[in-house]
Coordinates of C-alpha atoms in Angstrom, one line a residue:
M1 CA -18.3 -8.3 -45.8
F2 CA -19.9 -6.4 -48.6
N3 CA -23.2 -4.7 -49.4
K4 CA -24.6 -7.6 -51.4
R5 CA -26.8 -5.2 -53.5
D6 CA -23.8 -3.1 -54.5
E7 CA -21.7 -6.2 -55.3
K8 CA -24.5 -7.7 -57.5
K9 CA -25.0 -4.4 -59.3
I10 CA -21.3 -4.1 -60.1
V11 CA -21.0 -7.7 -61.3
D12 CA -24.2 -7.5 -63.4
E13 CA -23.0 -4.3 -65.1
V14 CA -19.6 -5.9 -65.9
K15 CA -21.4 -8.9 -67.5
A16 CA -22.8 -6.7 -70.3
P17 CA -22.8 -8.4 -73.7
S18 CA -20.1 -6.4 -75.4
Q19 CA -16.5 -5.5 -74.5
R20 CA -17.1 -1.8 -75.1
A21 CA -20.3 -1.8 -73.0
R22 CA -18.4 -3.7 -70.2
D23 CA -15.6 -1.2 -70.2
Q24 CA -18.0 1.7 -70.2
Y25 CA -20.1 0.3 -67.4
F26 CA -17.0 -0.6 -65.3
R27 CA -15.5 2.9 -65.6
L28 CA -18.8 4.5 -64.7
M29 CA -19.3 2.2 -61.7
A30 CA -15.6 2.5 -60.6
E31 CA -15.9 6.2 -60.2
Q32 CA -19.1 5.9 -58.1
V33 CA -17.6 3.3 -55.8
K34 CA -14.7 5.1 -54.1
D35 CA -14.5 3.3 -50.8
Y36 CA -13.7 0.0 -52.6
A37 CA -10.9 -1.1 -54.8
L38 CA -12.8 -2.1 -58.0
I39 CA -10.4 -4.1 -60.2
L40 CA -11.2 -5.8 -63.5
L41 CA -9.0 -8.9 -64.4
N42 CA -8.8 -10.8 -67.7
A43 CA -9.1 -14.5 -67.9
K44 CA -5.4 -14.9 -67.0
G45 CA -5.9 -12.9 -63.9
E46 CA -4.1 -9.8 -65.3
I47 CA -5.3 -6.4 -64.2
V48 CA -7.0 -4.5 -67.0
S49 CA -8.9 -1.8 -65.1
W50 CA -8.2 0.1 -61.8
N51 CA -10.3 2.6 -60.0
T52 CA -9.5 5.5 -57.7
G53 CA -10.5 3.4 -54.7
A54 CA -7.8 0.9 -55.6
E55 CA -5.3 3.7 -55.9
R56 CA -6.2 5.0 -52.5
I57 CA -6.2 1.6 -50.8
T58 CA -3.0 0.1 -52.4
R59 CA -1.3 3.4 -53.4
Y60 CA -0.6 2.0 -56.9
L61 CA -1.4 4.4 -59.7
A62 CA -3.2 2.8 -62.7
H63 CA -0.2 3.1 -65.1
E64 CA 2.0 1.3 -62.5
I65 CA -0.1 -1.8 -62.2
L66 CA -2.2 -2.3 -65.4
G67 CA -1.1 -5.5 -67.1
R68 CA 0.4 -7.1 -64.0
H69 CA -1.0 -10.2 -62.5
F70 CA -3.3 -9.6 -59.5
S71 CA -1.0 -11.8 -57.3
V72 CA 1.1 -8.7 -57.0
L73 CA -1.3 -7.8 -54.2
H74 CA -0.6 -11.1 -52.3
P75 CA 2.0 -11.6 -49.6
K76 CA 4.9 -13.7 -50.7
E77 CA 4.0 -16.7 -48.4
E78 CA 0.5 -16.8 -50.1
I79 CA 2.1 -16.8 -53.6
R80 CA 4.4 -19.6 -52.6
S81 CA 1.5 -21.6 -51.3
G82 CA -0.4 -21.1 -54.6
A83 CA -3.2 -19.0 -53.1
P84 CA -3.8 -16.7 -56.1
H85 CA -4.3 -19.8 -58.4
R86 CA -6.6 -21.5 -55.9
E87 CA -8.7 -18.3 -55.7
L88 CA -9.3 -18.3 -59.4
S89 CA -9.9 -22.0 -59.6
I90 CA -12.6 -21.8 -56.8
T91 CA -14.2 -18.8 -58.6
D92 CA -14.2 -20.8 -61.9
S93 CA -16.0 -23.7 -60.3
M94 CA -18.3 -21.7 -58.0
G95 CA -18.8 -18.5 -59.9
S96 CA -17.8 -16.3 -57.0
L97 CA -15.6 -16.3 -53.9
E98 CA -15.6 -14.3 -50.7
L99 CA -12.8 -14.3 -48.2
Q100 CA -10.6 -12.2 -45.9
G101 CA -6.9 -12.0 -45.8
W102 CA -3.7 -9.9 -45.8
R103 CA -2.9 -7.9 -49.0
L104 CA 0.0 -5.7 -49.9
R105 CA 0.3 -2.0 -50.7
K106 CA 2.9 -0.6 -53.0
D107 CA 5.3 0.2 -50.1
G108 CA 5.1 -3.4 -48.9
S109 CA 2.9 -2.7 -45.9
R110 CA -0.1 -5.0 -45.3
F111 CA -3.8 -4.3 -44.9
W112 CA -6.5 -6.7 -43.9
A113 CA -8.9 -6.9 -46.9
A114 CA -12.5 -8.1 -47.3
I115 CA -12.3 -9.7 -50.8
A116 CA -15.0 -10.6 -53.3
L117 CA -14.0 -12.3 -56.6
N118 CA -16.6 -12.9 -59.3
E119 CA -16.2 -14.3 -62.8
F120 CA -18.0 -12.9 -65.9
R121 CA -18.4 -14.4 -69.4
D122 CA -18.7 -13.0 -72.9
E123 CA -21.7 -13.3 -75.2
D124 CA -20.6 -16.8 -76.3
G125 CA -20.6 -18.0 -72.7
E126 CA -16.8 -18.1 -72.5
R127 CA -15.0 -16.9 -69.4
A128 CA -14.0 -13.3 -70.1
G129 CA -12.4 -12.4 -66.8
Y130 CA -13.0 -11.5 -63.2
V131 CA -14.3 -8.7 -61.0
L132 CA -12.1 -8.2 -57.9
I133 CA -13.5 -6.1 -55.1
L134 CA -11.3 -5.2 -52.1
H135 CA -12.2 -3.3 -49.0
D136 CA -9.6 -2.2 -46.3
N137 CA -10.9 -3.7 -43.0
T138 CA -7.6 -3.2 -41.1
E139 CA -9.1 -0.8 -38.4
R140 CA -12.2 -3.0 -38.0
R141 CA -10.0 -6.1 -37.6
A142 CA -7.8 -4.3 -35.0
S143 CA -11.0 -3.3 -33.1
E144 CA -12.4 -6.8 -33.3
E145 CA -9.1 -8.2 -32.1
A146 CA -9.0 -5.7 -29.2
M147 CA -12.5 -6.7 -28.3
V148 CA -11.6 -10.4 -28.4
K149 CA -8.5 -9.7 -26.3
S150 CA -10.5 -7.6 -23.8
R151 CA -13.1 -10.3 -23.5
T152 CA -10.4 -13.0 -23.1
M153 CA -8.7 -10.9 -20.4
L154 CA -11.9 -10.2 -18.6
E155 CA -12.8 -13.9 -18.7
R156 CA -9.3 -14.8 -17.3
L157 CA -9.7 -12.2 -14.5
F158 CA -13.1 -13.5 -13.8
E159 CA -11.9 -17.1 -13.5
T160 CA -8.7 -16.3 -11.5
A161 CA -10.1 -13.7 -9.2
P162 CA -9.1 -14.4 -5.5
D163 CA -12.8 -13.8 -4.4
A164 CA -15.9 -15.7 -5.4
I165 CA -17.9 -14.0 -8.1
V166 CA -21.6 -14.9 -8.7
I167 CA -23.7 -13.2 -11.4
V168 CA -27.4 -13.2 -10.6
D169 CA -30.3 -12.1 -12.9
G170 CA -33.2 -9.9 -11.8
G171 CA -35.2 -13.0 -10.8
G172 CA -32.5 -14.1 -8.3
V173 CA -31.2 -17.0 -10.6
I174 CA -27.5 -17.7 -10.8
R175 CA -26.2 -17.2 -14.3
K176 CA -22.5 -17.6 -13.9
V177 CA -19.9 -18.3 -11.2
N178 CA -16.1 -18.4 -11.2
Q179 CA -13.7 -21.0 -9.9
Q180 CA -13.3 -19.4 -6.5
A181 CA -17.1 -19.7 -5.9
E182 CA -16.7 -23.5 -6.3
V183 CA -13.8 -23.5 -3.8
I184 CA -15.6 -21.4 -1.2
F185 CA -19.1 -23.0 -1.4
G186 CA -18.1 -26.5 -2.3
Y187 CA -20.4 -26.8 -5.4
M188 CA -19.4 -27.5 -9.0
R189 CA -20.5 -24.7 -11.2
E190 CA -22.9 -27.0 -13.0
E191 CA -24.7 -27.4 -9.7
L192 CA -25.1 -23.6 -9.2
V193 CA -25.9 -22.2 -12.6
G194 CA -29.7 -22.1 -13.0
Q195 CA -30.4 -22.3 -9.3
R196 CA -31.7 -19.5 -7.1
I197 CA -29.1 -17.6 -5.2
E198 CA -30.7 -18.8 -1.9
I199 CA -28.8 -22.0 -2.4
L200 CA -25.7 -20.1 -1.1
I201 CA -27.5 -18.4 1.9
P202 CA -28.4 -20.0 5.3
K203 CA -32.1 -20.8 5.4
R204 CA -32.9 -18.4 8.2
F205 CA -32.0 -15.5 6.0
H206 CA -34.0 -16.5 2.9
K207 CA -37.0 -14.4 3.4
R208 CA -35.0 -11.3 4.4
H209 CA -32.7 -11.8 1.4
R210 CA -35.5 -12.0 -1.1
Q211 CA -36.7 -8.6 0.1
H212 CA -33.2 -7.2 0.0
L213 CA -32.8 -8.5 -3.6
H214 CA -36.1 -6.8 -4.6
N215 CA -35.0 -3.6 -3.0
Y216 CA -31.6 -3.7 -4.7
F217 CA -33.1 -4.0 -8.2
G218 CA -35.3 -1.1 -7.4
D219 CA -32.2 1.0 -7.0
P220 CA -29.3 -0.8 -8.5
R221 CA -25.9 0.7 -7.8
A222 CA -22.4 -0.3 -6.7
R223 CA -22.4 -0.8 -2.9
K224 CA -21.4 -3.1 -0.1
M225 CA -24.1 -5.6 0.9
G226 CA -25.5 -5.5 4.4
I227 CA -23.6 -2.5 5.8
G228 CA -23.4 -2.9 9.5
L229 CA -24.5 -6.5 9.5
E230 CA -22.6 -9.8 9.8
L231 CA -23.2 -11.8 6.6
Y232 CA -23.0 -15.5 6.2
G233 CA -22.9 -17.8 3.2
R234 CA -23.9 -21.5 3.2
H235 CA -21.4 -24.2 2.2
K236 CA -22.7 -27.3 0.3
N237 CA -22.1 -29.4 3.5
G238 CA -24.4 -27.0 5.5
S239 CA -21.7 -25.1 7.4
E240 CA -21.9 -21.3 7.5
I241 CA -19.1 -19.0 6.2
P242 CA -18.7 -15.4 7.3
V243 CA -18.5 -13.3 4.2
D244 CA -18.1 -9.7 2.8
I245 CA -20.1 -9.0 -0.4
M246 CA -19.8 -6.2 -2.9
L247 CA -22.6 -5.6 -5.4
N248 CA -22.4 -4.1 -8.8
P249 CA -25.2 -3.8 -11.3
I250 CA -24.5 -4.9 -14.9
E251 CA -26.7 -4.5 -18.0
A252 CA -27.3 -7.8 -19.8
Q253 CA -29.9 -9.0 -22.3
E254 CA -32.0 -5.8 -22.0
S255 CA -32.3 -6.3 -18.2
T256 CA -30.2 -5.6 -15.1
W257 CA -28.2 -8.3 -13.4
V258 CA -26.1 -8.1 -10.3
F259 CA -22.3 -8.9 -10.2
A260 CA -21.6 -10.1 -6.6
V261 CA -18.0 -10.3 -5.3
I262 CA -17.9 -12.5 -2.3
R263 CA -15.0 -12.8 0.1
D264 CA -14.5 -15.5 2.7
I265 CA -13.5 -13.6 5.9
T266 CA -13.2 -16.7 8.2
V267 CA -9.5 -16.1 8.7
Q268 CA -10.1 -12.3 9.2
K269 CA -12.8 -13.1 11.8
Q270 CA -10.5 -15.5 13.7
G271 CA -7.8 -12.8 13.6
E272 CA -10.1 -10.1 14.9
A273 CA -11.2 -12.4 17.7
K274 CA -7.6 -13.2 18.6
I275 CA -6.7 -9.5 18.5
M276 CA -9.7 -8.7 20.8
E277 CA -8.6 -11.4 23.2
L278 CA -5.0 -10.1 23.2
N279 CA -6.1 -6.5 23.6
L280 CA -8.3 -7.5 26.6
A281 CA -5.4 -9.4 28.1
L282 CA -3.0 -6.5 27.5
R283 CA -5.5 -4.0 28.9
N284 CA -5.8 -6.1 32.1
Q285 CA -2.0 -6.3 32.3
V286 CA -1.7 -2.6 31.9
E287 CA -4.3 -1.9 34.5
Q288 CA -2.6 -4.3 36.9
L289 CA 0.8 -2.7 36.2
A290 CA -0.6 0.8 36.7
A291 CA -2.2 -0.4 40.0
T292 CA 1.1 -1.9 41.1
N293 CA 3.0 1.3 40.1
R294 CA 0.5 3.4 42.1
E295 CA 0.9 1.1 45.1
L296 CA 4.7 1.2 44.8
E297 CA 4.8 5.0 44.4
S298 CA 2.4 5.4 47.4
F299 CA 4.5 3.0 49.4
S300 CA 7.7 4.8 48.4
Y301 CA 6.2 8.2 49.3
S302 CA 4.8 6.9 52.7
V303 CA 8.0 5.2 53.7
S304 CA 10.1 8.3 52.7
H305 CA 7.7 10.6 54.5
D306 CA 7.5 8.5 57.6
L307 CA 11.3 8.1 57.8
R308 CA 11.8 11.9 58.0
A309 CA 10.7 12.2 61.6
P310 CA 13.0 9.6 63.2
L311 CA 15.8 10.8 60.9
R312 CA 15.4 14.3 62.2
H313 CA 15.6 12.9 65.7
I314 CA 18.8 11.1 65.0
I315 CA 20.4 14.1 63.4
G316 CA 19.2 16.3 66.3
F317 CA 20.5 14.1 69.1
V318 CA 23.9 13.7 67.3
D319 CA 24.1 17.5 67.2
L320 CA 23.1 17.7 70.9
L321 CA 25.8 15.1 71.9
N322 CA 28.4 17.0 69.9
A323 CA 27.4 20.3 71.6
K324 CA 27.2 19.0 75.2
A325 CA 29.8 16.3 75.4
G326 CA 31.8 16.6 72.3
T327 CA 34.9 17.9 74.1
G328 CA 34.7 15.2 76.8
L329 CA 34.5 12.3 74.3
D330 CA 37.5 10.4 73.2
E331 CA 38.5 10.5 69.5
K332 CA 36.8 7.2 68.8
S333 CA 33.5 8.2 70.2
R334 CA 33.6 11.5 68.2
H335 CA 34.3 9.4 65.1
Y336 CA 31.2 7.3 65.8
L337 CA 29.1 10.4 66.1
D338 CA 30.5 11.8 62.8
V339 CA 29.7 8.5 61.0
I340 CA 26.1 8.5 62.5
G341 CA 25.6 12.1 61.4
G342 CA 27.0 11.5 57.9
A343 CA 24.9 8.4 57.4
A344 CA 21.8 10.2 58.6
K345 CA 22.4 13.1 56.2
K346 CA 23.0 10.7 53.3
M347 CA 19.8 9.0 54.2
G348 CA 18.1 12.4 54.1
L349 CA 19.4 12.9 50.6
L350 CA 18.2 9.5 49.6
I351 CA 14.7 10.2 51.0
D352 CA 14.6 13.5 49.1
D353 CA 15.5 11.7 45.9
L354 CA 12.9 9.0 46.5
L355 CA 10.3 11.6 47.0
A356 CA 11.4 13.4 43.8
F357 CA 11.3 10.1 41.9
S358 CA 7.8 9.4 43.2
R359 CA 6.6 12.9 42.3
M360 CA 7.9 12.5 38.7
G361 CA 5.5 9.6 38.2
R362 CA 2.5 11.3 39.7
S363 CA 2.7 15.0 38.9
E364 CA 0.8 16.5 36.1
M365 CA 2.8 17.7 33.1
M366 CA 2.6 21.3 32.1
K367 CA 3.2 21.3 28.4
G368 CA 4.7 24.3 26.6
W369 CA 7.6 25.6 24.6
V370 CA 10.9 25.2 26.4
D371 CA 14.2 26.9 25.4
L372 CA 16.8 24.3 26.3
G373 CA 19.6 26.8 25.7
L374 CA 18.3 29.2 28.3
L375 CA 17.9 26.4 30.8
V376 CA 21.5 25.2 30.3
R377 CA 22.9 28.8 30.8
E378 CA 20.9 29.2 34.0
I379 CA 22.1 25.8 35.4
V380 CA 25.8 26.5 34.5
A381 CA 25.6 29.9 36.2
D382 CA 24.1 28.3 39.4
L383 CA 27.0 25.8 39.4
Q384 CA 29.8 28.4 39.3
G385 CA 29.8 28.7 43.1
D386 CA 30.6 25.0 43.5
L387 CA 33.4 25.2 40.9
Q388 CA 35.7 27.5 42.9
G389 CA 39.3 26.3 42.4
R390 CA 38.5 24.1 39.4
E391 CA 39.2 24.7 35.8
V392 CA 36.2 23.8 33.6
Q393 CA 36.0 24.3 29.9
W394 CA 32.4 24.6 28.7
D395 CA 31.5 23.9 25.1
I396 CA 27.8 24.7 24.7
A397 CA 26.4 24.5 21.2
P398 CA 23.1 26.1 20.1
L399 CA 20.2 24.1 21.6
P400 CA 16.6 23.8 20.3
V401 CA 13.3 25.1 21.6
V402 CA 11.2 22.0 22.3
L403 CA 7.7 21.0 23.5
G404 CA 7.6 19.7 27.1
D405 CA 7.4 20.4 30.8
A406 CA 9.9 23.1 31.7
A407 CA 10.4 22.1 35.3
M408 CA 10.9 18.4 34.5
L409 CA 13.3 19.2 31.6
R410 CA 15.3 21.5 34.0
Q411 CA 15.6 18.5 36.4
V412 CA 16.9 16.3 33.5
L413 CA 19.6 18.9 32.6
I414 CA 20.5 19.5 36.3
N415 CA 21.1 15.8 36.9
L416 CA 23.1 15.3 33.7
I417 CA 25.2 18.4 33.9
G418 CA 25.7 17.8 37.7
N419 CA 27.0 14.3 37.0
A420 CA 29.4 15.7 34.4
V421 CA 30.8 18.2 36.9
K422 CA 31.0 15.5 39.6
F423 CA 32.7 12.8 37.6
T424 CA 35.4 15.2 36.1
R425 CA 36.5 16.3 39.6
S426 CA 39.8 14.3 39.2
R427 CA 40.7 16.0 35.9
A428 CA 43.1 18.9 35.9
T429 CA 41.0 20.5 33.3
A430 CA 37.4 19.4 33.0
T431 CA 35.8 19.6 29.5
I432 CA 32.0 19.5 29.4
A433 CA 30.2 19.7 26.0
I434 CA 26.4 20.2 25.6
G435 CA 24.7 20.1 22.2
A436 CA 21.9 18.7 20.1
V437 CA 21.4 16.8 16.8
Q438 CA 18.3 17.4 14.8
R439 CA 16.6 14.2 13.4
E440 CA 13.6 13.9 11.2
N441 CA 11.1 13.2 14.0
E442 CA 13.0 14.1 17.1
Q443 CA 15.8 16.2 18.7
E444 CA 18.7 14.4 20.3
I445 CA 20.4 16.3 23.2
Y446 CA 23.8 15.2 24.7
V447 CA 26.0 16.0 27.7
R448 CA 29.6 14.9 27.1
D449 CA 32.5 15.0 29.6
N450 CA 36.1 13.8 29.9
G451 CA 35.6 12.3 33.3
V452 CA 36.2 8.8 34.7
G453 CA 33.7 7.3 32.4
F454 CA 32.2 3.8 32.8
D455 CA 32.4 0.3 31.4
E456 CA 29.9 0.1 28.6
A457 CA 29.2 -3.5 29.5
Y458 CA 27.1 -2.1 32.4
A459 CA 25.5 0.8 30.4
N460 CA 22.0 -0.9 30.7
K461 CA 22.3 -0.5 34.5
L462 CA 22.9 3.2 34.6
F463 CA 19.3 4.3 34.5
G464 CA 18.0 1.8 37.1
L465 CA 16.9 2.9 40.5
F466 CA 19.8 2.7 43.1
Q467 CA 22.2 1.5 40.5
R468 CA 25.7 2.9 40.9
L469 CA 29.0 2.0 39.2
H470 CA 31.3 3.9 41.6
A471 CA 31.8 3.5 45.3
N472 CA 30.4 6.2 47.6
E473 CA 33.9 6.9 48.8
E474 CA 34.9 7.9 45.3
F475 CA 31.8 9.9 44.3
E476 CA 28.8 10.7 46.4
G477 CA 25.3 9.9 45.2
T478 CA 22.1 7.9 45.8
G479 CA 21.7 6.2 42.5
V480 CA 18.3 7.9 41.8
G481 CA 19.3 10.8 39.6
L482 CA 19.5 8.9 36.3
A483 CA 16.4 7.0 37.1
I484 CA 14.6 10.3 37.4
V485 CA 16.1 11.4 34.1
Q486 CA 14.8 8.3 32.4
R487 CA 11.3 8.6 33.9
I488 CA 11.0 12.2 32.8
V489 CA 12.2 11.6 29.3
L490 CA 9.9 8.5 28.9
R491 CA 6.9 10.7 30.0
H492 CA 7.9 13.1 27.2
G493 CA 7.8 10.2 24.6
G494 CA 11.6 10.1 24.2
R495 CA 14.4 7.7 25.1
V496 CA 17.7 7.8 27.0
W497 CA 21.1 6.1 26.4
A498 CA 24.7 6.5 27.3
E499 CA 28.1 6.0 25.7
G500 CA 31.5 5.9 27.3
G501 CA 34.6 4.0 28.4
V502 CA 36.7 3.5 31.5
G503 CA 38.9 6.6 31.9
T504 CA 37.8 8.1 28.6
G505 CA 34.7 10.1 29.7
A506 CA 31.0 9.6 29.1
C507 CA 28.3 11.0 26.9
F508 CA 24.7 10.9 28.1
W509 CA 21.9 11.3 25.4
F510 CA 18.2 11.9 25.6
S511 CA 15.7 12.5 22.8
L512 CA 12.5 14.5 22.6
P513 CA 9.9 14.0 19.8
N514 CA 9.2 17.0 17.6
K515 CA 5.5 16.4 18.2
F516 CA 4.6 16.0 21.9
E517 CA 1.2 14.6 22.8

């Protein structure tokens, strides 16, 4: 706590034979020792001399404290316990006393003091008083406490770490392990400390590991062990454990040790194997589905193409019959020919739609910037010839420029706007609104009408192939148009949905991502 040489010199000087000599020596010494509170007490423990070091540490001036009992520097709880009296009693019996404890400043604040109390006697050998030396060790105590707390915290982290930690010296000997190392490897720490690290490594890796350990201490640095290799630890029962290991060098006892953090990755390996298995199964299913889709599209195309020739014959012969014998046929026969011709034309439309649907799945996409507003204006202008005698109110809001295939997106808008025109045919005034809503990651485009609408209970059927919610006698169609819309939008990475009610109109939505890949 103190420099013993300085303390002995101070005490020896104060033990001078005469009171005058003592006072003179004490004052001289007190001025030289400014880092310490140097206090002279009489036999009763009252303060009779006070140096500048004592003023600096306790903030009492000499005239404020001379004559007062030295217990004024003790906290109240120590005074109540009789500590000042015990300190003097021990010093009387032992000659000197060293201790540490809290002491008080003038303002009531505390400081941690290193304390030395020595008695001195007069020329007759009678106790003349005491030399009290104080040193403010508050900062040192705080630093020591912080170090203790830090060590305690590090030790707690070491013990409670979720991974095994093994500390190995330069000779490959285990110096310390944590609790998780016991859990993973099945050993008690007493069985590991002092053993070579190879006890935790499968035997077939021992020779290679010794070389790796030698190489590591030749260039010690923080790094992952065995990069690119599969590492295994050895359990006490002989089983092998897949592990990941992180190495960090630490300085200890004038040598370099290695701090190894070991993670059991058994569950991770099992998960990776399961993921690989699922990915393989998924890839096989995707390939099978793609093959099935190609076959279906090929079949659809072939059937549609092969049906065109006989269909043309049917329509041609109906036209010939009408031309040659139409006037000679009765009304019922002419009706039969009309039905055959209408059915053949409807089938022709269906074949055209099937071919278009097939092409949408096979044709290459031409990506670029597409002005949806310009497309809508062109489509509406083209429809004007079919709207003669109808009153249609158009409400076209500003539409975005998006990334996509212009021809395909044109087909989407033609189908949706065409449906809005068709299903508002029974309204005195048709209202068709076209607009867009900008979202964070996508644009949502809608086509809304005040037509006959649909029952939302069947909304999930709208985009299916050949799915129709209205009889052909009410509204013509093949049930392929919305399926084409869905296929195109899905190829653009978007989605489609519909809202509506019976007799209250319908609103068809499709979205396009802001980033199109």
